[in-house]
Coordinates of C-alpha atoms and ligand atoms in Angstrom, one line a residue:
M28 CA -33.9 -44.6 -38.2
S29 CA -36.9 -43.7 -36.1
T30 CA -37.2 -39.9 -34.7
A31 CA -37.3 -40.9 -30.9
F32 CA -33.6 -42.6 -31.8
I33 CA -32.7 -39.5 -33.2
N34 CA -33.7 -37.1 -30.6
W35 CA -32.3 -39.2 -27.8
S36 CA -28.9 -39.6 -30.0
N37 CA -28.8 -35.8 -30.4
R38 CA -29.5 -35.2 -26.8
L39 CA -27.3 -37.3 -25.5
H40 CA -24.2 -36.0 -28.2
W41 CA -25.3 -32.4 -26.9
L42 CA -25.1 -33.6 -23.2
W43 CA -21.8 -35.3 -24.1
L44 CA -20.5 -31.8 -25.4
T45 CA -21.8 -29.7 -22.9
L46 CA -20.1 -31.9 -20.0
A47 CA -16.5 -32.3 -22.2
T48 CA -16.8 -28.4 -22.3
V49 CA -17.6 -28.0 -18.8
L50 CA -14.6 -30.6 -18.0
A51 CA -12.3 -29.6 -20.2
A52 CA -12.5 -25.4 -19.6
P53 CA -10.8 -24.9 -16.6
V54 CA -8.1 -27.7 -17.3
Q55 CA -7.6 -26.3 -20.9
A56 CA -7.3 -22.7 -19.3
D57 CA -4.7 -24.1 -16.8
V58 CA -3.0 -25.8 -19.5
L59 CA -2.8 -22.9 -21.8
Q60 CA -1.9 -20.7 -19.1
E61 CA 0.7 -23.0 -17.9
S62 CA 2.2 -23.6 -21.4
S63 CA 1.8 -20.1 -22.6
Q64 CA 4.5 -19.0 -19.8
R65 CA 8.3 -19.3 -19.9
F66 CA 8.8 -19.0 -15.9
H67 CA 6.8 -20.3 -13.1
P68 CA 6.6 -19.4 -9.5
Q69 CA 7.4 -20.8 -6.6
W70 CA 4.1 -22.7 -4.9
S71 CA 3.6 -23.4 -1.2
A72 CA 0.5 -24.7 0.8
G73 CA 1.7 -22.0 3.4
G74 CA 3.4 -18.9 3.4
M75 CA 6.2 -17.6 1.0
V76 CA 9.3 -15.5 1.3
A77 CA 11.3 -14.3 -1.8
S78 CA 14.5 -12.3 -1.3
Q79 CA 17.8 -11.7 -2.6
E80 CA 19.7 -14.3 -0.7
R81 CA 18.8 -17.8 0.0
L82 CA 19.7 -18.4 3.5
A83 CA 17.8 -14.9 4.2
S84 CA 14.6 -16.2 2.7
L85 CA 15.2 -19.4 5.0
A86 CA 15.4 -17.4 7.7
G87 CA 12.0 -16.1 7.1
A88 CA 10.6 -19.2 5.9
E89 CA 11.9 -20.8 9.3
I90 CA 9.8 -18.1 11.1
L91 CA 6.6 -18.8 8.9
A92 CA 6.8 -22.4 9.9
S93 CA 7.3 -21.5 13.7
G94 CA 3.9 -19.8 13.7
G95 CA 5.3 -16.2 13.0
N96 CA 3.2 -13.8 10.5
A97 CA 4.4 -12.1 7.5
V98 CA 5.8 -9.2 9.7
D99 CA 7.6 -11.7 11.7
A100 CA 9.3 -13.2 9.0
A101 CA 10.0 -9.9 7.0
V102 CA 11.6 -8.7 9.9
A103 CA 14.0 -12.0 10.4
T104 CA 14.5 -12.0 6.7
A105 CA 15.8 -8.4 6.7
F106 CA 17.9 -8.8 9.8
A107 CA 19.4 -12.2 8.2
L108 CA 20.2 -10.1 4.7
A109 CA 22.5 -7.8 7.3
V110 CA 24.4 -11.0 7.6
T111 CA 24.4 -12.7 4.5
L112 CA 24.1 -9.8 2.0
P113 CA 26.2 -7.2 3.7
Q114 CA 26.2 -5.0 0.5
A115 CA 22.9 -4.1 1.0
G116 CA 20.9 -5.7 4.0
N117 CA 22.0 -4.0 6.8
L118 CA 22.1 -2.2 10.2
G119 CA 23.4 0.9 9.4
G120 CA 21.1 1.9 6.6
G121 CA 17.3 2.2 6.0
G122 CA 14.5 1.6 4.2
F123 CA 10.5 1.3 4.3
L124 CA 8.1 -1.6 4.8
V125 CA 4.4 -1.8 3.6
L126 CA 2.3 -4.5 5.3
W127 CA -1.2 -5.7 5.2
L128 CA -2.4 -8.0 8.0
P129 CA -5.9 -9.6 8.1
G130 CA -8.2 -9.0 10.9
P131 CA -8.2 -6.0 13.9
S132 CA -4.7 -4.3 14.3
P133 CA -2.5 -5.9 16.4
A134 CA -0.8 -2.6 17.3
A135 CA -3.0 -1.8 20.4
G136 CA -1.6 -1.9 23.9
R137 CA 1.8 -2.7 22.5
G138 CA 3.1 1.0 23.3
C139 CA 3.2 2.1 19.6
P140 CA 3.1 5.3 18.3
T141 CA -0.7 6.3 16.9
A142 CA -0.7 4.6 13.4
P143 CA -2.8 6.3 10.9
E144 CA -4.0 2.7 9.3
L145 CA -6.1 2.0 6.7
R146 CA -8.7 -0.5 6.7
L147 CA -8.4 -2.7 3.3
G148 CA -10.7 -5.5 3.0
R149 CA -10.9 -7.9 6.1
G150 CA -7.7 -6.4 7.5
L151 CA -5.4 -3.4 7.6
A152 CA -2.4 -1.7 6.0
V153 CA 0.1 0.6 7.3
A154 CA 3.7 1.7 6.1
V155 CA 6.5 2.1 8.2
N156 CA 9.1 4.8 7.3
F157 CA 12.7 3.9 8.4
R158 CA 14.8 6.2 5.9
E159 CA 17.8 7.5 8.0
T160 CA 17.7 11.3 8.7
A161 CA 20.4 14.0 7.8
P162 CA 22.7 14.5 11.0
L163 CA 21.7 17.7 13.2
A164 CA 24.6 19.4 12.2
A165 CA 24.4 18.4 8.6
S166 CA 23.5 21.9 6.4
A167 CA 22.2 22.7 2.8
G168 CA 25.7 23.3 1.1
M169 CA 28.0 20.9 2.8
F170 CA 28.7 19.0 -0.3
V171 CA 29.4 22.2 -2.2
G172 CA 33.1 22.8 -2.6
P173 CA 34.6 26.8 -2.8
E174 CA 34.4 27.0 -6.6
G175 CA 30.5 25.8 -6.4
E176 CA 31.4 22.1 -7.4
V177 CA 29.5 18.9 -5.7
D178 CA 32.2 17.4 -4.0
R179 CA 31.3 13.6 -5.1
Q180 CA 33.8 12.1 -2.8
R181 CA 32.4 14.0 0.2
A182 CA 28.9 13.2 -0.5
T183 CA 29.5 9.5 -1.3
R184 CA 32.4 8.1 0.2
S185 CA 33.3 9.9 3.2
L186 CA 31.7 10.3 6.9
F187 CA 29.7 13.2 5.7
S188 CA 27.7 10.9 3.3
V189 CA 26.3 8.6 6.4
A190 CA 22.8 9.8 7.7
V191 CA 21.8 8.6 10.9
P192 CA 20.3 4.8 10.6
G193 CA 17.0 3.8 10.5
S194 CA 16.9 0.0 10.2
P195 CA 17.2 -1.2 13.2
A196 CA 14.5 1.5 14.6
G197 CA 12.0 0.4 11.9
L198 CA 12.6 -3.2 12.0
L199 CA 11.7 -3.3 15.4
L200 CA 9.0 -1.1 15.7
S201 CA 7.4 -3.0 12.8
H202 CA 8.0 -6.1 14.8
R203 CA 6.7 -4.6 18.1
C204 CA 3.4 -2.8 16.7
Y205 CA 2.7 -6.0 14.2
G206 CA 4.7 -9.0 15.0
R207 CA 3.0 -12.3 16.5
L208 CA 6.4 -14.0 17.9
S209 CA 9.3 -12.7 20.3
R210 CA 12.0 -10.4 19.7
A211 CA 14.1 -13.3 20.3
T212 CA 12.6 -15.0 17.9
V213 CA 12.7 -13.1 14.7
M214 CA 16.3 -12.1 15.8
A215 CA 17.7 -15.8 16.0
P216 CA 18.4 -17.0 12.6
A217 CA 20.6 -13.6 12.2
I218 CA 22.3 -14.2 15.1
R219 CA 22.9 -17.9 14.3
L220 CA 24.0 -16.7 10.8
A221 CA 26.4 -14.2 12.3
S222 CA 27.7 -16.1 14.8
S223 CA 27.8 -19.8 13.9
G224 CA 28.9 -18.5 10.2
F225 CA 27.9 -19.9 6.9
P226 CA 29.7 -21.2 3.8
L227 CA 30.9 -18.0 2.0
G228 CA 28.6 -18.3 -1.3
K229 CA 30.3 -17.4 -4.7
E230 CA 27.8 -14.4 -5.0
L231 CA 29.2 -12.8 -2.0
A232 CA 32.7 -13.5 -2.9
D233 CA 32.8 -12.1 -6.3
S234 CA 30.9 -9.2 -4.7
L235 CA 33.5 -8.8 -1.9
R236 CA 36.5 -8.8 -4.6
Q237 CA 34.8 -6.4 -6.6
A238 CA 34.1 -4.3 -3.4
T239 CA 38.0 -4.6 -2.4
P240 CA 39.3 -1.4 -3.5
L241 CA 36.4 0.6 -1.6
L242 CA 36.5 -1.6 1.6
Q243 CA 40.1 -1.1 1.6
T244 CA 40.2 2.4 2.1
D245 CA 38.6 1.9 5.7
P246 CA 40.8 -0.4 8.2
T247 CA 37.5 -1.7 10.0
S248 CA 35.9 -2.8 6.9
S249 CA 39.2 -4.4 5.6
Q250 CA 39.2 -6.1 8.6
L251 CA 35.5 -7.4 8.9
F252 CA 35.4 -8.3 4.9
L253 CA 38.7 -8.7 3.4
K254 CA 39.8 -11.5 6.0
G255 CA 41.8 -14.1 3.7
P256 CA 41.5 -15.3 0.1
L257 CA 37.6 -14.9 -0.2
R258 CA 37.1 -18.7 -1.3
P259 CA 33.6 -19.5 -2.1
G260 CA 32.8 -22.6 0.8
Q261 CA 34.8 -21.0 3.4
L262 CA 33.0 -20.7 6.6
W263 CA 31.7 -17.1 6.9
R264 CA 31.7 -15.9 10.7
Q265 CA 30.9 -12.3 11.7
P266 CA 31.1 -12.3 15.5
L267 CA 30.9 -8.6 16.3
L268 CA 28.1 -8.5 13.8
A269 CA 26.4 -11.2 16.2
A270 CA 27.4 -9.3 19.4
S271 CA 25.6 -6.0 18.0
L272 CA 22.7 -8.3 16.9
R273 CA 21.9 -9.6 20.3
R274 CA 22.5 -6.8 22.0
I275 CA 19.7 -5.4 20.0
A276 CA 17.7 -8.6 20.7
D277 CA 18.3 -8.2 24.4
Q278 CA 17.5 -4.1 24.6
G279 CA 15.7 -3.5 21.4
E280 CA 16.1 -0.1 20.1
P281 CA 18.7 1.3 23.3
G282 CA 21.3 -1.3 22.3
F283 CA 21.5 -0.1 19.2
Y284 CA 21.1 3.9 19.6
E285 CA 22.5 3.8 22.8
G286 CA 25.4 2.3 24.9
P287 CA 28.2 0.7 23.4
I288 CA 27.2 0.5 19.4
A289 CA 26.3 4.4 19.7
D290 CA 29.4 5.4 21.5
A291 CA 31.8 3.2 18.8
L292 CA 29.8 5.2 16.0
V293 CA 30.0 8.5 17.7
T294 CA 33.5 7.8 18.6
L295 CA 34.4 7.1 14.6
M296 CA 32.6 9.9 13.9
R297 CA 34.7 12.4 16.2
K298 CA 37.7 10.9 15.3
R299 CA 37.3 11.1 11.8
G300 CA 35.4 14.1 11.5
G301 CA 31.8 12.5 10.6
L302 CA 28.8 14.7 12.1
I303 CA 26.6 12.2 14.0
R304 CA 26.1 12.4 17.3
H305 CA 24.5 11.0 20.5
A306 CA 21.5 13.5 20.0
D307 CA 21.0 12.3 16.7
L308 CA 20.8 8.4 17.6
K309 CA 18.8 9.0 20.6
G310 CA 16.6 11.1 18.9
Y311 CA 16.1 8.9 15.7
R312 CA 12.6 7.6 15.4
A313 CA 11.0 5.2 12.8
Q314 CA 7.6 6.1 11.8
L315 CA 4.2 4.6 11.1
V316 CA 2.6 6.4 8.2
R317 CA -0.3 5.9 6.1
P318 CA 0.2 4.0 2.6
L319 CA -0.5 6.1 -0.3
Q320 CA -3.7 4.2 -2.2
A321 CA -4.6 4.2 -5.7
R322 CA -7.0 2.1 -7.9
F323 CA -5.5 0.7 -11.1
R324 CA -8.2 -1.1 -13.2
N325 CA -10.5 -2.3 -10.2
H326 CA -7.3 -3.0 -7.9
A327 CA -6.3 -1.0 -5.1
V328 CA -2.4 -0.4 -5.0
L329 CA -1.1 0.3 -1.8
T330 CA 2.4 2.0 -2.0
M331 CA 4.9 4.3 0.0
P332 CA 4.3 7.9 0.7
P333 CA 7.2 10.2 0.7
P334 CA 10.1 10.7 1.5
S335 CA 9.6 7.5 -1.0
G336 CA 9.3 9.5 -4.5
G337 CA 8.6 6.0 -5.5
G338 CA 4.7 5.9 -4.4
V339 CA 4.0 9.1 -5.9
T340 CA 5.6 8.6 -9.3
L341 CA 4.1 4.9 -9.6
L342 CA 0.7 5.8 -9.0
Q343 CA 1.0 8.6 -11.4
M344 CA 2.4 6.3 -13.9
L345 CA -0.5 3.8 -13.5
Q346 CA -2.8 6.5 -13.7
V347 CA -1.6 8.0 -16.8
L348 CA -1.5 4.6 -18.3
E349 CA -4.8 3.1 -17.0
P350 CA -7.1 3.8 -20.1
M351 CA -4.6 3.0 -22.4
A352 CA -4.9 -0.3 -24.7
L353 CA -1.6 -1.7 -23.4
A354 CA -2.6 -5.3 -23.9
E355 CA -3.8 -4.8 -27.0
L356 CA -0.8 -2.9 -28.4
G357 CA 1.1 -6.0 -27.1
L358 CA 3.9 -6.6 -24.2
N359 CA 7.2 -4.8 -25.0
S360 CA 5.6 -3.5 -28.2
A361 CA 7.4 -0.1 -29.7
A362 CA 3.6 1.1 -29.2
T363 CA 3.3 0.3 -25.7
L364 CA 6.8 1.1 -24.7
H365 CA 6.7 4.6 -26.1
R366 CA 3.7 5.4 -23.9
M367 CA 5.2 4.1 -21.1
V368 CA 8.5 5.8 -21.5
E369 CA 6.5 9.1 -22.2
A370 CA 4.7 8.6 -18.8
M371 CA 7.8 7.6 -16.9
N372 CA 9.1 11.3 -18.2
L373 CA 6.2 13.4 -17.1
A374 CA 6.4 11.5 -13.6
Y375 CA 10.2 11.8 -13.0
R376 CA 9.8 15.4 -13.8
D377 CA 7.3 16.1 -10.8
R378 CA 9.1 13.6 -8.7
N379 CA 12.5 15.8 -8.9
H380 CA 10.5 19.0 -8.5
W381 CA 7.8 18.7 -6.2
L382 CA 9.1 15.5 -3.6
G383 CA 11.0 15.5 -0.6
D384 CA 10.3 14.9 3.1
P385 CA 6.8 15.7 4.3
D386 CA 8.2 16.7 7.5
H387 CA 10.0 19.3 6.3
V388 CA 8.5 20.5 2.9
A389 CA 4.7 20.9 1.6
M390 CA 3.8 18.9 -1.5
P391 CA 0.7 19.1 -3.5
L392 CA 0.0 15.4 -3.5
E393 CA -3.6 15.6 -3.7
R394 CA -3.0 17.5 -7.0
L395 CA -0.4 15.1 -8.3
L396 CA -2.5 12.1 -7.3
S397 CA -5.9 13.3 -8.9
A398 CA -7.6 11.8 -12.0
A399 CA -7.9 15.3 -13.4
Y400 CA -4.1 15.5 -13.3
A401 CA -3.2 12.2 -14.7
E402 CA -5.8 13.2 -17.4
Q403 CA -4.0 16.5 -18.3
L404 CA -0.3 14.5 -18.2
R405 CA -2.0 11.8 -20.8
A406 CA -3.1 14.8 -23.2
Q407 CA 0.5 15.5 -23.7
I408 CA 1.6 12.2 -25.1
R409 CA 1.3 12.2 -28.5
S410 CA 1.5 8.3 -29.7
E411 CA 3.4 8.8 -32.7
R412 CA 6.3 10.9 -31.4
H413 CA 8.5 11.3 -28.2
R414 CA 9.0 14.6 -26.6
P415 CA 12.5 15.7 -26.0
A416 CA 13.4 16.2 -22.4
V417 CA 14.7 19.5 -22.9
E418 CA 11.0 20.3 -23.7
L419 CA 10.0 19.1 -20.1
A420 CA 13.2 20.2 -17.8
A421 CA 16.5 21.6 -17.8
E422 CA 19.2 19.1 -18.5
G423 CA 21.4 17.6 -16.1
P424 CA 24.4 15.0 -16.4
S425 CA 23.9 11.4 -15.1
S426 CA 25.5 8.2 -14.0
A427 CA 24.4 4.8 -12.2
G428 CA 24.7 3.0 -9.0
T429 CA 23.8 -0.4 -8.3
N430 CA 22.5 -1.5 -4.6
T431 CA 19.7 -2.2 -2.5
T432 CA 17.4 -5.0 -1.8
H433 CA 13.9 -6.0 -1.7
L434 CA 11.9 -9.1 -0.3
S435 CA 8.4 -9.7 -0.2
V436 CA 6.6 -11.8 2.3
A437 CA 3.3 -13.7 2.1
D438 CA 1.7 -15.8 5.2
P439 CA -0.6 -18.6 5.3
Q440 CA -3.5 -16.0 6.6
G441 CA -3.1 -13.8 3.7
G442 CA -0.8 -10.9 5.3
M443 CA 1.6 -9.5 2.8
V444 CA 4.7 -7.5 3.3
A445 CA 7.0 -5.6 1.1
L446 CA 10.3 -4.3 2.6
T447 CA 13.1 -2.6 0.6
T448 CA 16.1 -1.8 2.8
T449 CA 19.5 -0.1 1.3
L450 CA 23.2 1.4 2.3
N451 CA 22.3 3.4 -1.1
F452 CA 25.5 2.0 -2.9
A453 CA 26.8 -1.5 -2.7
Y454 CA 28.3 -1.7 0.8
G455 CA 27.4 2.2 1.2
S456 CA 30.4 4.3 2.4
G457 CA 32.4 1.4 3.1
I458 CA 33.0 2.7 6.1
S459 CA 32.6 0.2 9.4
V460 CA 31.8 0.7 12.8
P461 CA 35.0 -0.6 15.2
G462 CA 33.8 -3.0 17.3
A463 CA 30.3 -3.3 16.2
G464 CA 30.5 -5.2 12.9
F465 CA 28.7 -3.4 10.1
L466 CA 28.5 -1.1 7.8
L467 CA 27.2 2.3 7.4
N468 CA 25.3 4.1 4.7
N469 CA 26.0 7.0 2.2
E470 CA 22.5 7.8 2.1
M471 CA 23.4 11.9 2.2
D472 CA 23.9 11.7 -1.7
D473 CA 20.5 11.0 -2.0
F474 CA 19.7 14.5 -1.3
T475 CA 20.1 17.3 -3.5
A476 CA 23.3 18.3 -2.8
K477 CA 23.1 21.6 -4.9
P478 CA 19.8 22.2 -7.3
G479 CA 20.2 21.0 -10.9
V480 CA 23.3 18.8 -10.3
A481 CA 22.7 14.9 -10.4
N482 CA 22.8 12.5 -8.1
A483 CA 24.5 9.3 -8.2
Y484 CA 21.3 8.2 -10.1
G485 CA 21.3 10.7 -12.7
L486 CA 18.6 12.5 -10.7
V487 CA 18.5 16.0 -11.0
Q488 CA 16.5 17.5 -7.8
G489 CA 15.1 20.8 -6.7
S490 CA 15.2 22.2 -3.3
A491 CA 12.2 20.6 -1.8
N492 CA 15.1 17.6 -1.3
A493 CA 17.6 20.2 -0.1
I494 CA 19.9 19.2 2.7
A495 CA 18.5 20.3 6.4
P496 CA 18.9 18.7 10.1
G497 CA 17.0 15.9 10.8
K498 CA 15.5 15.9 7.4
R499 CA 14.9 12.1 5.1
P500 CA 16.4 12.7 1.5
L501 CA 14.0 11.5 -1.0
S502 CA 14.1 7.8 -2.0
S503 CA 13.1 5.8 -4.9
M504 CA 12.1 2.6 -3.1
T505 CA 8.7 1.6 -4.0
P506 CA 7.3 -1.2 -1.6
T507 CA 4.0 -2.3 -3.2
L508 CA 1.0 -4.2 -2.5
V509 CA -1.8 -4.9 -5.1
F510 CA -5.3 -6.1 -3.9
R511 CA -7.9 -8.3 -6.0
P512 CA -11.3 -6.4 -7.0
D513 CA -12.9 -7.9 -3.9
G514 CA -10.6 -6.5 -1.4
R515 CA -8.9 -9.8 -0.6
P516 CA -4.8 -9.5 -0.7
W517 CA -2.9 -10.7 -3.8
L518 CA 0.6 -9.3 -4.5
A519 CA 3.8 -7.9 -3.0
T520 CA 6.7 -6.4 -4.7
G521 CA 9.3 -3.6 -4.7
S522 CA 12.9 -3.9 -6.1
P523 CA 16.3 -2.2 -5.8
G524 CA 17.9 0.0 -8.8
G525 CA 18.4 3.5 -7.8
S526 CA 16.0 5.5 -9.8
R527 CA 15.0 2.6 -11.6
I528 CA 13.4 0.8 -8.7
I529 CA 10.0 3.0 -9.8
T530 CA 10.1 1.8 -13.4
T531 CA 10.9 -1.8 -12.5
V532 CA 7.6 -1.9 -9.9
L533 CA 5.6 -0.5 -12.7
Q534 CA 6.6 -3.2 -15.1
V535 CA 5.9 -6.1 -12.6
L536 CA 2.7 -4.7 -12.1
L537 CA 1.9 -3.8 -16.0
N538 CA 2.8 -7.7 -16.8
R539 CA 1.0 -9.4 -14.1
L540 CA -2.3 -7.1 -14.2
V541 CA -2.5 -5.8 -17.9
H542 CA -0.6 -8.3 -20.2
G543 CA -1.6 -11.7 -17.9
L544 CA 2.0 -12.7 -17.4
N545 CA 2.3 -15.3 -13.9
L546 CA 4.4 -13.7 -11.1
A547 CA 7.4 -15.3 -12.3
A548 CA 7.2 -14.4 -16.0
A549 CA 5.9 -10.6 -14.9
V550 CA 9.6 -10.4 -12.7
A551 CA 12.0 -12.1 -15.5
S552 CA 10.6 -10.1 -18.6
P553 CA 13.2 -8.0 -19.8
R554 CA 12.8 -4.7 -18.7
I555 CA 13.2 -0.8 -19.8
H556 CA 13.6 2.6 -18.0
S557 CA 13.5 6.2 -18.7
Q558 CA 13.5 9.0 -16.3
L559 CA 13.6 12.4 -18.3
W560 CA 17.4 12.8 -18.0
P561 CA 19.5 11.5 -19.5
D562 CA 16.9 11.8 -22.6
Q563 CA 16.9 7.8 -23.3
I564 CA 15.4 4.7 -22.9
S565 CA 17.7 2.0 -21.4
V566 CA 16.8 -1.2 -22.3
E567 CA 17.8 -5.0 -21.2
Q568 CA 19.1 -7.4 -23.4
G569 CA 16.3 -9.5 -24.6
L570 CA 14.0 -6.5 -26.4
S571 CA 14.0 -7.3 -30.0
P572 CA 16.4 -5.1 -32.3
D573 CA 13.1 -4.8 -34.6
T574 CA 11.3 -3.1 -31.8
V575 CA 14.6 -0.7 -30.7
R576 CA 14.1 0.7 -34.9
L577 CA 10.6 1.3 -34.1
L578 CA 11.1 3.5 -30.9
E579 CA 14.2 5.0 -32.8
A580 CA 11.5 6.1 -35.8
K581 CA 9.4 7.7 -33.1
D582 CA 12.6 9.9 -32.0
H583 CA 13.6 7.8 -29.3
R584 CA 17.5 7.2 -28.3
V585 CA 17.8 3.4 -27.2
V586 CA 20.6 2.2 -24.9
V587 CA 21.1 -1.3 -23.7
T588 CA 22.2 -1.5 -20.6
A589 CA 23.2 -3.5 -17.5
T590 CA 20.1 -5.6 -16.1
M591 CA 17.6 -3.5 -13.7
G592 CA 16.2 -3.7 -10.6
S593 CA 15.6 -7.5 -8.6
A594 CA 12.0 -7.6 -7.9
N595 CA 11.4 -10.3 -5.7
S596 CA 7.9 -11.1 -5.3
V597 CA 5.1 -13.0 -3.7
E598 CA 1.2 -13.7 -4.4
V599 CA -1.5 -15.1 -2.0
L600 CA -3.7 -17.6 -3.7
P601 CA -7.6 -17.2 -3.5
E602 CA -7.9 -20.8 -2.6
G603 CA -4.8 -20.7 0.4
G604 CA -1.2 -21.1 -0.5
S605 CA 0.8 -18.6 -2.2
L606 CA 3.5 -17.9 -5.0
G607 CA 7.1 -16.8 -4.7
A608 CA 9.5 -15.5 -7.7
A609 CA 12.7 -14.6 -6.9
D610 CA 14.3 -12.0 -9.7
P611 CA 16.5 -14.1 -11.7
R612 CA 18.7 -11.1 -12.5
R613 CA 20.8 -11.4 -9.1
R614 CA 22.1 -14.8 -8.5
G615 CA 21.3 -16.0 -5.2
A616 CA 18.0 -15.1 -4.9
A617 CA 15.6 -17.3 -3.8
A618 CA 11.8 -17.6 -3.1
I619 CA 11.0 -20.3 -0.4
G620 CA 7.8 -21.8 0.9
E621 CA 7.0 -22.1 4.5
L622 CA 6.7 -26.0 3.5
P623 CA 9.3 -28.2 2.3
L624 CA 7.1 -29.0 -0.4
N625 CA 8.9 -27.1 -3.6
Ligands
LIG715 O1 16.9 5.4 -1.6 C1 16.8 5.1 -2.8 O2 16.2 5.6 -3.7 C2 18.3 5.1 -3.2 N1 19.5 5.0 -2.0 C3 18.3 3.7 -3.2 C4 19.8 2.9 -4.1 C5 19.5 2.1 -4.7 O3 18.6 1.4 -4.9 C6 21.0 0.9 -5.4 N2 20.5 0.1 -5.9 N3 20.3 -1.0 -6.7

């Protein structure tokens, strides 16, 4: 063989190899990525809505298809959830919303309160606080009985448990300042679902059946929700709720906080001994606030400030865990989970001690969120042994609760919204407003009824969260947005789950950002939770018994519990389009893209 031929042949060979590598590399990476994951997100060429109920997600997707932005779609979905998911979607509750929109602020000239917006990347971020407030006649000891005991019934199932609703004000304020379409347009799907009705789903029928003992205690709730045999497929119409929604669509905030709805609510309170009066309703204001911001492994993370205790606690946990080699230690390995649990316990201790409504209490937020403090906390974590809760804080009893709902939206321009809303328990107080068609929250139980005594979520809180007139109870709701290192929008998430909300959001973020799971796998992966008291790790089914034994060998108590959270999440794709993942833990959840392509 001539040398010339060998040279040519070698060159061709190398050229071929190089070409093959270049051509194959991305394909192989995609294939690997695809085949390494057991769950897959929904894809859309346009925007995406992920919520806990399919018809509500469709309502949001319809608004995106009509040219609405992420805020329009989120507001439409939230109003629709008040119709199709009455256990958590609501008019009579409250919540938080964090948004990011590209471009300059659209709020100017819309009669909006001055918003402490945050410029981030090529857009702006703002948070909306529509947490309920304590009535003006509320007082610190209102749930403490003559013997010094907390009256749980009064704190959770009476008219005293009801705080002034914030959802209508919060959704309307978000829409007015940051939406694009008219109020009538974004509320139309909810009005249609309430007035024309929808076929009762198996999930809602089961949920109503389960809640029957509670709903039966209130004559109005019985009439509204226990009509007939609750057969899946039966047409479920809610004409009174439709009328209330129409009134809100026509009049805005005064449609709810003044006039016949307000009159009906106050009459109920006067007749049956509750505290809310016209002055409480008329004086209620949702607030535009600056989101909390931190960097985690080069990603900006935006989340809800107090009165959410969720944001501060999430950012503390992220900062403590940031330098740890969690990916190397492995997803859901005992070594990783141990570190996470120890970080959770330290952060929950601070949550329960320090946090409350910023309009009423001073909080050392700067210190709690500083790198130096995170380092101090990290130094307290021993890799070989669990630190018992008694060493960190005084003991308290515990129990658990189950409802709230989270929705996430991405729009085709990259706008993102994370919105969590709640009545507190499933169906709230169980009490409905006569003639108005909606349930009232029992959010007063999120206050500290008595320092040192646990609330429904086992949270033993301090005086920072004591009841005071007009004050907002501390919450765990943690709507959160994440950005790519170059500042472009990436991910919106959040969850229900009471005190477990914060650790659920933490795990979605760690699964996605550290362990490389795709969005759907990050959401579906088995979860754990620890909150200092009770001194135990709750784990979902799916964590290996071998891992549990390794945790026990580090002195952890591990308890397999019901599923935790429902983190309906979305992502904005850098090449355009979006992804969505509905949490498989709740039947009926759905991620629906703007275009009918998936
Ligand atoms: O604001 C809070 O922290 C509670 N009221 C949330 C309640 C909840 O998430 C119940 N869960 N599934």
